[in-house]
Tab-separated table of C-alpha atoms and ligand atoms in Angstrom:
chain	number	residue	atom	x	y	z
S	57	MET	CA	-3.685	-7.252	24.250
S	58	GLY	CA	0.085	-7.640	23.786
S	59	PRO	CA	1.958	-7.905	20.512
S	60	THR	CA	0.067	-10.255	18.232
S	61	VAL	CA	3.031	-11.939	16.613
S	62	ASN	CA	5.781	-14.353	17.368
S	63	PRO	CA	8.628	-12.202	18.685
S	64	GLN	CA	11.197	-14.200	16.698
S	65	PRO	CA	11.524	-12.766	13.209
S	66	THR	CA	11.786	-15.585	10.695
S	67	MET	CA	14.079	-13.623	8.370
S	68	LYS	CA	17.409	-15.413	8.113
S	69	PRO	CA	20.535	-13.279	8.418
S	70	THR	CA	20.632	-11.470	5.126
S	71	THR	CA	24.404	-11.149	5.211
S	72	LEU	CA	24.345	-14.614	3.613
S	73	LEU	CA	23.158	-13.014	0.375
S	74	PRO	CA	26.012	-12.677	-2.078
S	75	GLY	CA	25.145	-9.088	-3.148
S	76	PRO	CA	23.716	-7.972	-6.471
S	77	GLN	CA	26.144	-9.642	-8.830
S	78	PRO	CA	28.742	-11.828	-7.097
S	79	THR	CA	30.446	-12.655	-10.372
S	80	ALA	CA	30.165	-10.815	-13.650
S	81	ALA	CA	28.436	-13.832	-15.154
S	82	ARG	CA	25.856	-14.513	-12.460
S	83	PRO	CA	23.408	-12.014	-11.002
S	84	THR	CA	21.711	-12.830	-7.700
S	85	THR	CA	18.006	-13.480	-8.218
S	86	LEU	CA	15.350	-11.946	-5.978
S	87	GLY	CA	11.810	-13.333	-5.977
S	88	VAL	CA	8.494	-11.538	-5.648
S	89	LEU	CA	5.064	-12.984	-5.038
S	90	GLY	CA	2.554	-10.982	-7.059
S	91	GLY	CA	2.843	-9.440	-10.484
S	92	GLY	CA	0.945	-6.147	-10.155
S	93	GLN	CA	2.297	-2.634	-10.593
S	94	LEU	CA	4.055	-2.674	-7.223
S	95	GLY	CA	5.924	-5.795	-8.312
S	96	ARG	CA	6.749	-4.160	-11.636
S	97	MET	CA	8.321	-1.137	-9.937
S	98	PHE	CA	10.203	-3.486	-7.572
S	99	VAL	CA	11.548	-5.346	-10.630
S	100	HIS	CA	12.712	-2.053	-12.173
S	101	ALA	CA	14.497	-1.020	-8.967
S	102	ALA	CA	16.113	-4.438	-8.441
S	103	GLN	CA	17.274	-4.752	-12.035
S	104	ALA	CA	18.747	-1.253	-11.919
S	105	MET	CA	20.904	-2.485	-9.029
S	106	GLY	CA	22.103	-5.562	-10.921
S	107	TYR	CA	19.701	-8.180	-9.557
S	108	ALA	CA	17.683	-10.579	-11.627
S	109	VAL	CA	14.056	-10.967	-10.552
S	110	ALA	CA	11.627	-13.875	-10.683
S	111	VAL	CA	7.922	-13.057	-10.348
S	112	LEU	CA	5.253	-15.562	-9.374
S	113	ASP	CA	1.787	-14.541	-10.556
S	114	PRO	CA	-0.899	-16.633	-12.264
S	115	ASP	CA	-1.708	-13.943	-14.860
S	116	PRO	CA	0.418	-14.510	-18.000
S	117	ALA	CA	0.142	-10.765	-18.812
S	118	SER	CA	0.827	-9.450	-15.292
S	119	PRO	CA	2.586	-6.041	-15.226
S	120	ALA	CA	5.581	-7.367	-13.247
S	121	GLY	CA	5.712	-10.742	-14.955
S	122	ARG	CA	6.173	-9.001	-18.293
S	123	VAL	CA	9.324	-7.168	-17.188
S	124	ALA	CA	10.817	-9.817	-14.876
S	125	ASP	CA	13.760	-12.032	-15.851
S	126	VAL	CA	11.612	-15.040	-15.005
S	127	HIS	CA	7.826	-15.265	-14.765
S	128	ILE	CA	6.401	-18.287	-12.979
S	129	ALA	CA	2.735	-18.229	-14.011
S	130	THR	CA	1.135	-20.429	-11.363
S	131	ALA	CA	-1.281	-19.930	-8.467
S	132	TYR	CA	0.277	-18.535	-5.269
S	133	ASP	CA	-0.150	-21.843	-3.482
S	134	ASP	CA	0.970	-24.087	-6.357
S	135	GLU	CA	3.639	-26.405	-4.974
S	136	GLN	CA	5.618	-26.642	-8.186
S	137	GLY	CA	5.505	-22.899	-8.738
S	138	LEU	CA	6.731	-22.243	-5.209
S	139	ALA	CA	9.451	-24.892	-5.545
S	140	GLN	CA	10.658	-23.174	-8.720
S	141	LEU	CA	10.655	-19.806	-6.988
S	142	MET	CA	12.765	-21.221	-4.135
S	143	GLN	CA	15.191	-22.877	-6.521
S	144	ARG	CA	15.737	-19.738	-8.530
S	145	CYS	CA	15.755	-17.068	-5.822
S	146	GLU	CA	18.122	-16.172	-3.040
S	147	ALA	CA	15.507	-14.126	-1.143
S	148	ILE	CA	11.791	-13.570	-1.589
S	149	THR	CA	9.347	-10.712	-0.968
S	150	THR	CA	5.719	-9.972	-1.727
S	151	GLU	CA	4.011	-7.063	-3.426
S	152	PHE	CA	0.542	-8.192	-2.550
S	153	GLU	CA	-0.803	-8.580	0.974
S	154	ASN	CA	-3.333	-11.227	0.114
S	155	VAL	CA	-0.778	-13.874	-0.774
S	156	PRO	CA	-1.531	-16.717	1.687
S	157	ALA	CA	0.583	-15.984	4.785
S	158	ALA	CA	1.232	-19.724	5.180
S	159	VAL	CA	3.011	-19.687	1.806
S	160	LEU	CA	5.455	-17.087	3.122
S	161	GLY	CA	6.061	-19.342	6.140
S	162	THR	CA	6.819	-22.308	3.881
S	163	LEU	CA	9.202	-20.275	1.735
S	164	ALA	CA	10.899	-18.873	4.846
S	165	ALA	CA	11.960	-22.360	5.885
S	166	GLN	CA	14.264	-22.385	2.844
S	167	ARG	CA	15.040	-18.776	1.958
S	168	PRO	CA	15.151	-15.340	3.577
S	169	VAL	CA	11.623	-13.935	3.249
S	170	ALA	CA	10.673	-10.333	4.033
S	171	PRO	CA	8.196	-9.302	5.288
S	172	HIS	CA	7.719	-12.375	7.472
S	173	ALA	CA	4.506	-14.403	7.453
S	174	GLN	CA	3.312	-13.364	10.922
S	175	ALA	CA	3.427	-9.650	10.076
S	176	VAL	CA	1.631	-10.205	6.767
S	177	ALA	CA	-0.998	-12.303	8.588
S	178	VAL	CA	-1.736	-9.359	10.907
S	179	ALA	CA	-2.031	-6.935	7.966
S	180	GLN	CA	-4.339	-9.360	6.123
S	181	ASP	CA	-6.975	-9.332	8.817
S	182	ARG	CA	-8.573	-6.043	9.865
S	183	SER	CA	-9.482	-7.411	13.303
S	184	ALA	CA	-5.917	-8.559	14.057
S	185	GLU	CA	-4.579	-5.324	12.571
S	186	LYS	CA	-6.820	-3.179	14.769
S	187	ALA	CA	-5.881	-5.244	17.851
S	188	HIS	CA	-2.229	-4.568	17.032
S	189	PHE	CA	-2.901	-0.833	16.601
S	190	ALA	CA	-4.823	-0.735	19.886
S	191	ALA	CA	-1.924	-2.470	21.670
S	192	CYS	CA	0.529	0.083	20.255
S	193	ALA	CA	-1.782	3.005	21.138
S	194	ALA	CA	-0.884	2.614	24.780
S	195	ARG	CA	2.618	3.784	23.792
S	196	THR	CA	1.887	6.164	20.950
S	197	GLY	CA	-1.452	7.707	21.891
S	198	VAL	CA	-2.723	7.076	18.337
S	199	GLY	CA	-5.341	4.313	18.161
S	200	PRO	CA	-7.760	2.859	15.601
S	201	ALA	CA	-11.314	4.108	14.903
S	202	PRO	CA	-14.006	2.881	17.319
S	203	HIS	CA	-15.010	-0.509	15.968
S	204	ALA	CA	-16.423	-3.954	16.722
S	205	ILE	CA	-15.885	-7.375	15.194
S	206	VAL	CA	-18.841	-9.067	13.477
S	207	ARG	CA	-18.642	-12.842	13.102
S	208	SER	CA	-22.207	-13.929	13.916
S	209	PRO	CA	-25.810	-12.650	13.950
S	210	ALA	CA	-25.444	-12.327	17.726
S	211	ASP	CA	-22.468	-9.963	17.208
S	212	LEU	CA	-24.721	-7.830	14.962
S	213	GLN	CA	-27.398	-7.661	17.673
S	214	ARG	CA	-24.881	-6.564	20.278
S	215	LEU	CA	-23.361	-3.680	18.286
S	216	ASP	CA	-23.170	-0.387	20.106
S	217	ASP	CA	-25.272	2.413	18.557
S	218	ALA	CA	-22.244	4.676	18.993
S	219	LEU	CA	-20.655	2.844	15.984
S	220	LEU	CA	-23.358	4.230	13.659
S	221	PRO	CA	-23.337	5.695	11.113
S	222	GLY	CA	-20.542	3.292	10.266
S	223	ILE	CA	-18.776	1.320	7.577
S	224	LEU	CA	-18.987	-2.452	7.575
S	225	LYS	CA	-15.722	-3.787	6.132
S	226	THR	CA	-14.788	-7.394	5.398
S	227	ALA	CA	-11.978	-8.460	7.715
S	228	ARG	CA	-10.018	-9.918	4.797
S	229	LEU	CA	-9.380	-9.259	1.107
S	230	GLY	CA	-10.661	-5.664	0.834
S	231	TYR	CA	-8.830	-3.080	-1.272
S	232	ASP	CA	-9.623	0.188	-3.029
S	233	GLY	CA	-12.834	0.477	-0.994
S	234	LYS	CA	-14.064	-2.953	-2.164
S	235	GLY	CA	-15.636	-5.166	0.496
S	236	GLN	CA	-17.202	-2.185	2.298
S	237	VAL	CA	-20.792	-1.118	2.849
S	238	ARG	CA	-21.882	2.134	4.486
S	239	VAL	CA	-24.512	1.673	7.169
S	240	GLN	CA	-26.604	4.580	8.397
S	241	HIS	CA	-29.058	2.875	10.759
S	242	ARG	CA	-29.131	-0.277	12.843
S	243	ASP	CA	-31.919	-1.775	10.686
S	244	GLU	CA	-29.582	-1.749	7.641
S	245	LEU	CA	-26.921	-3.872	9.344
S	246	ALA	CA	-28.285	-7.334	8.545
S	247	ALA	CA	-28.694	-6.509	4.826
S	248	ALA	CA	-25.208	-4.968	4.703
S	249	TRP	CA	-23.674	-8.089	6.245
S	250	GLN	CA	-25.665	-10.219	3.803
S	251	ARG	CA	-24.251	-8.188	0.892
S	252	LEU	CA	-20.749	-8.935	2.137
S	253	GLY	CA	-21.525	-12.667	2.171
S	254	GLN	CA	-21.747	-12.844	6.007
S	255	VAL	CA	-17.971	-13.269	6.180
S	256	PRO	CA	-16.155	-11.966	9.287
S	257	CYS	CA	-16.316	-8.164	9.246
S	258	VAL	CA	-15.409	-5.090	11.234
S	259	LEU	CA	-17.929	-2.323	11.798
S	260	GLU	CA	-16.123	0.978	12.080
S	261	ARG	CA	-17.638	4.287	13.079
S	262	ARG	CA	-17.669	6.751	10.185
S	263	LEU	CA	-15.381	9.554	11.275
S	264	PRO	CA	-15.477	13.214	10.222
S	265	LEU	CA	-12.259	13.259	8.172
S	266	ARG	CA	-10.390	16.477	7.751
S	267	ASP	CA	-7.535	14.853	5.902
S	268	GLU	CA	-5.628	11.602	5.351
S	269	LEU	CA	-1.912	10.849	5.705
S	270	SER	CA	0.369	7.903	5.204
S	271	VAL	CA	3.811	7.009	6.457
S	272	ILE	CA	6.084	4.618	4.581
S	273	VAL	CA	9.003	3.084	6.443
S	274	ALA	CA	11.643	0.494	5.686
S	275	ARG	CA	13.026	-1.624	8.519
S	276	GLY	CA	16.056	-3.865	8.258
S	277	ALA	CA	16.657	-7.192	9.990
S	278	ASP	CA	18.944	-5.359	12.450
S	279	GLY	CA	16.125	-2.983	13.471
S	280	THR	CA	17.356	0.043	11.497
S	281	LEU	CA	14.325	2.048	10.413
S	282	VAL	CA	14.139	4.815	7.812
S	283	ALA	CA	11.087	6.752	6.650
S	284	LEU	CA	9.927	8.565	3.550
S	285	PRO	CA	8.549	12.058	4.146
S	286	VAL	CA	4.914	11.872	5.304
S	287	GLN	CA	2.443	12.277	2.461
S	288	ARG	CA	-1.057	13.769	2.369
S	289	ASN	CA	-3.582	11.600	0.555
S	290	VAL	CA	-6.877	12.384	-1.148
S	291	HIS	CA	-9.256	9.478	-1.799
S	292	ARG	CA	-12.153	9.407	-4.239
S	293	ASP	CA	-14.776	6.647	-3.887
S	294	GLY	CA	-12.481	4.737	-1.533
S	295	ILE	CA	-9.563	4.778	-4.017
S	296	LEU	CA	-6.432	6.888	-3.624
S	297	ALA	CA	-6.639	9.736	-6.152
S	298	VAL	CA	-3.881	12.192	-5.169
S	299	ALA	CA	-0.827	12.157	-2.903
S	300	GLU	CA	1.066	15.336	-2.044
S	301	VAL	CA	4.457	15.632	-0.403
S	302	GLY	CA	6.730	18.523	0.488
S	303	ASP	CA	6.734	21.507	2.844
S	304	GLY	CA	3.131	22.484	3.536
S	305	ALA	CA	1.566	19.125	2.660
S	306	VAL	CA	1.180	17.967	6.262
S	307	ASP	CA	1.110	19.743	9.617
S	308	PRO	CA	4.606	19.025	11.083
S	309	THR	CA	3.267	18.046	14.535
S	310	LEU	CA	0.835	15.535	13.028
S	311	ALA	CA	3.577	14.229	10.735
S	312	GLN	CA	5.859	13.633	13.728
S	313	GLN	CA	3.085	11.873	15.669
S	314	ALA	CA	2.235	9.694	12.667
S	315	LEU	CA	5.901	8.818	12.243
S	316	GLU	CA	6.279	7.824	15.894
S	317	ALA	CA	3.109	5.717	15.758
S	318	THR	CA	4.386	3.995	12.593
S	319	GLN	CA	7.752	3.294	14.213
S	320	ALA	CA	6.013	1.579	17.148
S	321	ILE	CA	3.629	-0.386	14.888
S	322	THR	CA	6.581	-1.577	12.787
S	323	ALA	CA	8.983	-2.397	15.609
S	324	GLU	CA	6.351	-4.299	17.654
S	325	LEU	CA	5.838	-6.566	14.633
S	326	HIS	CA	9.620	-7.154	14.347
S	327	TYR	CA	8.929	-6.148	10.782
S	328	VAL	CA	11.520	-6.465	8.021
S	329	GLY	CA	10.738	-4.762	4.715
S	330	VAL	CA	8.737	-1.750	3.543
S	331	LEU	CA	5.504	-0.975	5.375
S	332	CYS	CA	2.894	1.734	4.883
S	333	VAL	CA	0.576	2.916	7.642
S	334	GLU	CA	-2.466	5.017	6.679
S	335	PHE	CA	-3.914	7.595	9.071
S	336	PHE	CA	-7.060	9.693	9.280
S	337	VAL	CA	-6.932	13.268	10.517
S	338	VAL	CA	-10.237	13.548	12.328
S	339	ASP	CA	-12.044	16.774	13.097
S	340	ASP	CA	-12.128	16.876	16.904
S	341	GLY	CA	-12.614	20.613	17.246
S	342	SER	CA	-8.866	21.270	17.729
S	343	PRO	CA	-7.030	23.475	15.198
S	344	SER	CA	-4.995	20.623	13.663
S	345	GLY	CA	-7.379	17.671	14.200
S	346	ALA	CA	-6.555	14.309	15.815
S	347	LEU	CA	-4.815	11.286	14.336
S	348	VAL	CA	-6.486	7.899	14.038
S	349	VAL	CA	-4.668	4.928	12.515
S	350	ASN	CA	-6.641	3.342	9.654
S	351	GLU	CA	-4.733	0.390	8.224
S	352	MET	CA	-1.331	-0.868	7.115
S	353	ALA	CA	0.053	-2.445	3.981
S	354	PRO	CA	3.043	-4.834	4.300
S	355	ARG	CA	4.688	-3.570	1.107
S	356	PRO	CA	5.390	-0.362	-0.817
S	357	HIS	CA	2.234	1.713	-1.248
S	358	ASN	CA	0.488	3.730	-3.931
S	359	SER	CA	0.926	6.874	-1.818
S	360	GLY	CA	4.738	6.470	-2.034
S	361	HIS	CA	5.064	6.322	-5.821
S	362	HIS	CA	6.325	9.919	-5.846
S	363	SER	CA	9.535	8.588	-4.251
S	364	ILE	CA	10.686	7.276	-7.658
S	365	ASP	CA	10.898	10.806	-9.057
S	366	ALA	CA	10.991	13.075	-5.992
S	367	CYS	CA	13.367	11.211	-3.632
S	368	ASP	CA	16.967	10.095	-4.010
S	369	VAL	CA	15.983	6.593	-2.824
S	370	SER	CA	12.580	5.201	-3.817
S	371	GLN	CA	10.316	2.966	-1.746
S	372	PHE	CA	11.081	0.157	-4.213
S	373	GLU	CA	14.827	0.520	-3.800
S	374	LEU	CA	14.232	0.380	-0.035
S	375	GLN	CA	12.339	-2.880	-0.557
S	376	VAL	CA	15.304	-4.279	-2.487
S	377	ARG	CA	17.699	-3.133	0.227
S	378	THR	CA	15.671	-4.639	3.095
S	379	LEU	CA	15.343	-7.930	1.234
S	380	ALA	CA	19.002	-8.131	0.300
S	381	GLY	CA	20.295	-6.966	3.692
S	382	LEU	CA	21.891	-3.865	2.157
S	383	PRO	CA	22.268	-0.652	4.218
S	384	LEU	CA	19.214	1.579	4.655
S	385	VAL	CA	19.578	5.326	4.324
S	386	THR	CA	16.904	7.951	4.843
S	387	PRO	CA	15.494	9.037	1.483
S	388	ARG	CA	15.958	12.743	0.787
S	389	LEU	CA	13.028	14.511	-0.843
S	390	HIS	CA	14.741	16.658	-3.480
S	391	SER	CA	11.513	18.007	-5.026
S	392	ALA	CA	8.022	18.674	-3.793
S	393	ALA	CA	5.627	16.363	-5.589
S	394	VAL	CA	2.027	15.657	-6.428
S	395	MET	CA	1.062	12.180	-7.601
S	396	LEU	CA	-2.136	11.663	-9.599
S	397	ASN	CA	-3.504	8.159	-10.060
S	398	LEU	CA	-4.574	7.257	-13.581
S	399	LEU	CA	-7.574	4.935	-13.490
S	400	GLY	CA	-9.024	2.964	-16.409
S	401	ASP	CA	-11.868	5.511	-16.710
S	402	LEU	CA	-9.423	7.817	-18.544
S	403	TRP	CA	-9.388	5.448	-21.516
S	404	TRP	CA	-13.151	5.821	-22.063
S	405	ARG	CA	-15.377	8.707	-23.115
S	406	ASP	CA	-19.130	8.180	-23.528
S	407	GLY	CA	-18.583	4.442	-23.908
S	408	VAL	CA	-15.951	4.891	-26.636
S	409	ALA	CA	-12.308	3.843	-26.147
S	410	VAL	CA	-9.922	6.838	-26.281
S	411	THR	CA	-6.215	7.466	-25.733
S	412	PRO	CA	-5.467	10.140	-23.127
S	413	ASP	CA	-3.588	13.100	-24.591
S	414	TRP	CA	-0.189	12.307	-23.053
S	415	ALA	CA	1.671	14.741	-25.310
S	416	ARG	CA	-0.161	17.761	-23.862
S	417	VAL	CA	0.413	16.540	-20.309
S	418	LEU	CA	4.088	15.784	-20.924
S	419	ALA	CA	4.565	19.296	-22.336
S	420	LEU	CA	4.143	20.593	-18.754
S	421	PRO	CA	7.280	20.994	-16.598
S	422	GLY	CA	8.194	18.248	-14.112
S	423	VAL	CA	5.643	15.657	-15.297
S	424	HIS	CA	6.694	12.002	-15.025
S	425	LEU	CA	4.387	9.449	-16.643
S	426	HIS	CA	4.267	5.877	-15.329
S	427	LEU	CA	2.018	3.347	-17.075
S	428	TYR	CA	1.891	-0.210	-15.804
S	429	GLY	CA	1.413	-2.046	-19.093
S	430	LYS	CA	-2.062	-3.335	-18.188
S	431	LEU	CA	-3.846	-4.475	-21.311
S	432	ASP	CA	-7.419	-3.906	-20.166
S	433	ALA	CA	-8.472	-0.395	-19.048
S	434	ARG	CA	-11.439	-1.121	-16.795
S	435	PRO	CA	-13.085	1.752	-14.913
S	436	GLY	CA	-11.599	2.053	-11.417
S	437	ARG	CA	-8.517	-0.028	-12.352
S	438	LYS	CA	-5.149	1.519	-11.544
S	439	MET	CA	-3.458	1.833	-14.951
S	440	GLY	CA	-0.650	4.211	-14.045
S	441	HIS	CA	0.217	7.445	-12.287
S	442	LEU	CA	1.705	10.858	-12.951
S	443	THR	CA	4.200	12.411	-10.589
S	444	ILE	CA	4.643	16.147	-10.897
S	445	THR	CA	7.863	17.422	-9.324
S	446	ALA	CA	8.672	21.084	-8.662
S	447	PRO	CA	10.803	23.239	-6.339
S	448	THR	CA	7.765	23.994	-4.123
S	449	LEU	CA	4.505	22.236	-3.368
S	450	ALA	CA	2.534	25.264	-4.592
S	451	GLN	CA	4.247	24.987	-7.988
S	452	ALA	CA	3.745	21.215	-8.146
S	453	ARG	CA	0.055	21.696	-7.299
S	454	ASP	CA	-0.341	24.309	-10.054
S	455	VAL	CA	1.080	21.996	-12.701
S	456	ALA	CA	-0.828	18.997	-11.310
S	457	ARG	CA	-4.102	20.910	-11.522
S	458	THR	CA	-3.393	21.819	-15.139
S	459	ALA	CA	-2.536	18.183	-15.918
S	460	ALA	CA	-5.718	17.026	-14.168
S	461	THR	CA	-7.822	19.466	-16.191
S	462	LEU	CA	-6.212	18.314	-19.457
S	463	LEU	CA	-7.020	14.702	-18.577
S	464	GLY	CA	-10.537	15.458	-17.329
S	465	LEU	CA	-9.736	14.449	-13.726
S	466	PRO	CA	-11.847	16.118	-11.023
S	467	PRO	CA	-10.310	18.862	-8.856
S	468	TRP	CA	-9.232	18.241	-5.240
S	469	ARG	CA	-8.594	20.540	-2.335
A	221	LIG	P1	-6.810	0.296	0.397
A	221	LIG	O1	-6.898	0.276	-1.082
A	221	LIG	O2	-6.144	1.523	0.944
A	221	LIG	O3	-6.348	-0.973	1.021
A	221	LIG	P2	-9.341	-0.303	1.628
A	221	LIG	O4	-10.296	-0.889	0.671
A	221	LIG	O5	-8.669	-1.157	2.597
A	221	LIG	O6	-8.325	0.558	0.828
A	221	LIG	P3	-9.922	1.728	3.643
A	221	LIG	O7	-8.560	2.261	3.752
A	221	LIG	O8	-10.505	1.020	4.808
A	221	LIG	O9	-10.140	0.819	2.350
A	221	LIG	O10	-10.935	2.891	3.223
A	221	LIG	C1	-10.780	3.595	1.998
A	221	LIG	C2	-11.123	5.048	2.227
A	221	LIG	O11	-12.499	5.189	2.686
A	221	LIG	C3	-10.306	5.705	3.318
A	221	LIG	O12	-9.045	6.117	2.834
A	221	LIG	C4	-11.230	6.873	3.691
A	221	LIG	O13	-11.197	7.883	2.717
A	221	LIG	C5	-12.602	6.225	3.653
A	221	LIG	N1	-12.902	5.625	4.994
A	221	LIG	C6	-12.612	4.374	5.405
A	221	LIG	N2	-12.976	4.171	6.682
A	221	LIG	C7	-13.510	5.320	7.124
A	221	LIG	C8	-14.080	5.749	8.373
A	221	LIG	N3	-14.146	4.942	9.425
A	221	LIG	N4	-14.546	7.021	8.453
A	221	LIG	C9	-14.490	7.849	7.372
A	221	LIG	N5	-13.958	7.507	6.177
A	221	LIG	C10	-13.470	6.261	6.024
A	222	LIG	MG1	-6.839	2.206	2.692
């Protein structure tokens, strides 16, 4: 199958944007759909560069809404909310891939929008996403996991036994391992599909993972592409737990292959904005393992949060630059880094609410604490992260392990 998107990017020439603050009295306003932590860090980066930011998110206490210049608290498809966003903003992005792609299309008729609706639509649907990866694999040699699409009981009947044991994943709306059921045997398939509400799904073979990687790139409307250093990711229960970056984090040959695959995936989509592609390193008997492409996120990514403290340009500043049509430069990693996610579980011990001992953690060298201002610490909810920077990855890992022990986080390898 060829490229799955309209080859004409819908981004208008961004040179029309007046720059951060065209007059001392009037900052340019950038808009973001979604008010989660990614939006919050985008707001921080944009404001640091002199932009004002308007956030559209229905939650009155959303992390980004609370720090934005303007918070439009309506549903993502609310006509009045979207009209307000268009009136106030000179260009619009998203921090959340499940914003209806059609909404981005509507906004793009009036304002520069990045990423464009067609690219977001591909990322929103695992079957379209995998078709795109498979099309790119012809060029890059890195394809998706063996899989099949499930839309009907007949599709379930037809599934190849080679896909088992597998993971049945909803085609849309999954995140942090939600919308997934592990299936060992064929006779569990019907119940698994039932549990997922019999919505369109993808059954993926469960692969023997040796490791996981991600590549974050930013691509401008003129096709310029820059990348963050490749990070190594550790997941726990389907949720990112740790990201490591620096010499020794990732085998250089795999990193290069992952980068080339990401470049092809991004360019074939005529993508404008920040994009993350996640990879599996699968045990295939070879010394380094083989790369398989897992999924992509049309926005900055949790695995790139280290870039705020460990790089001279963060993934959020890159998002601002792509949206505003400003030059893109390759971020330089000035410190090795380990990022630890802080989930809501940390605020509970034996059913009693507690405050993590930040003072002890912050007494360690190179620890940067980021909390997202979420008011409700539910187990599994991403509340914040720590980035530990150090001259070498071994040193960053040492401090990160001490911080993890202090907080009661499990060890990782
Ligand atoms: P995200 O929050 O990254 O969007 P998601 O809910 O879309 O997550 P996936 O990336 O599909 O979930 O899976 C989450 C994790 O589960 C992966 O990072 C990996 O650790 C494990 N996993 C997923 N698919 C497979 C597979 N086919 N084989 C082995 N492990 C897998
Ligand atoms: Mg994932």
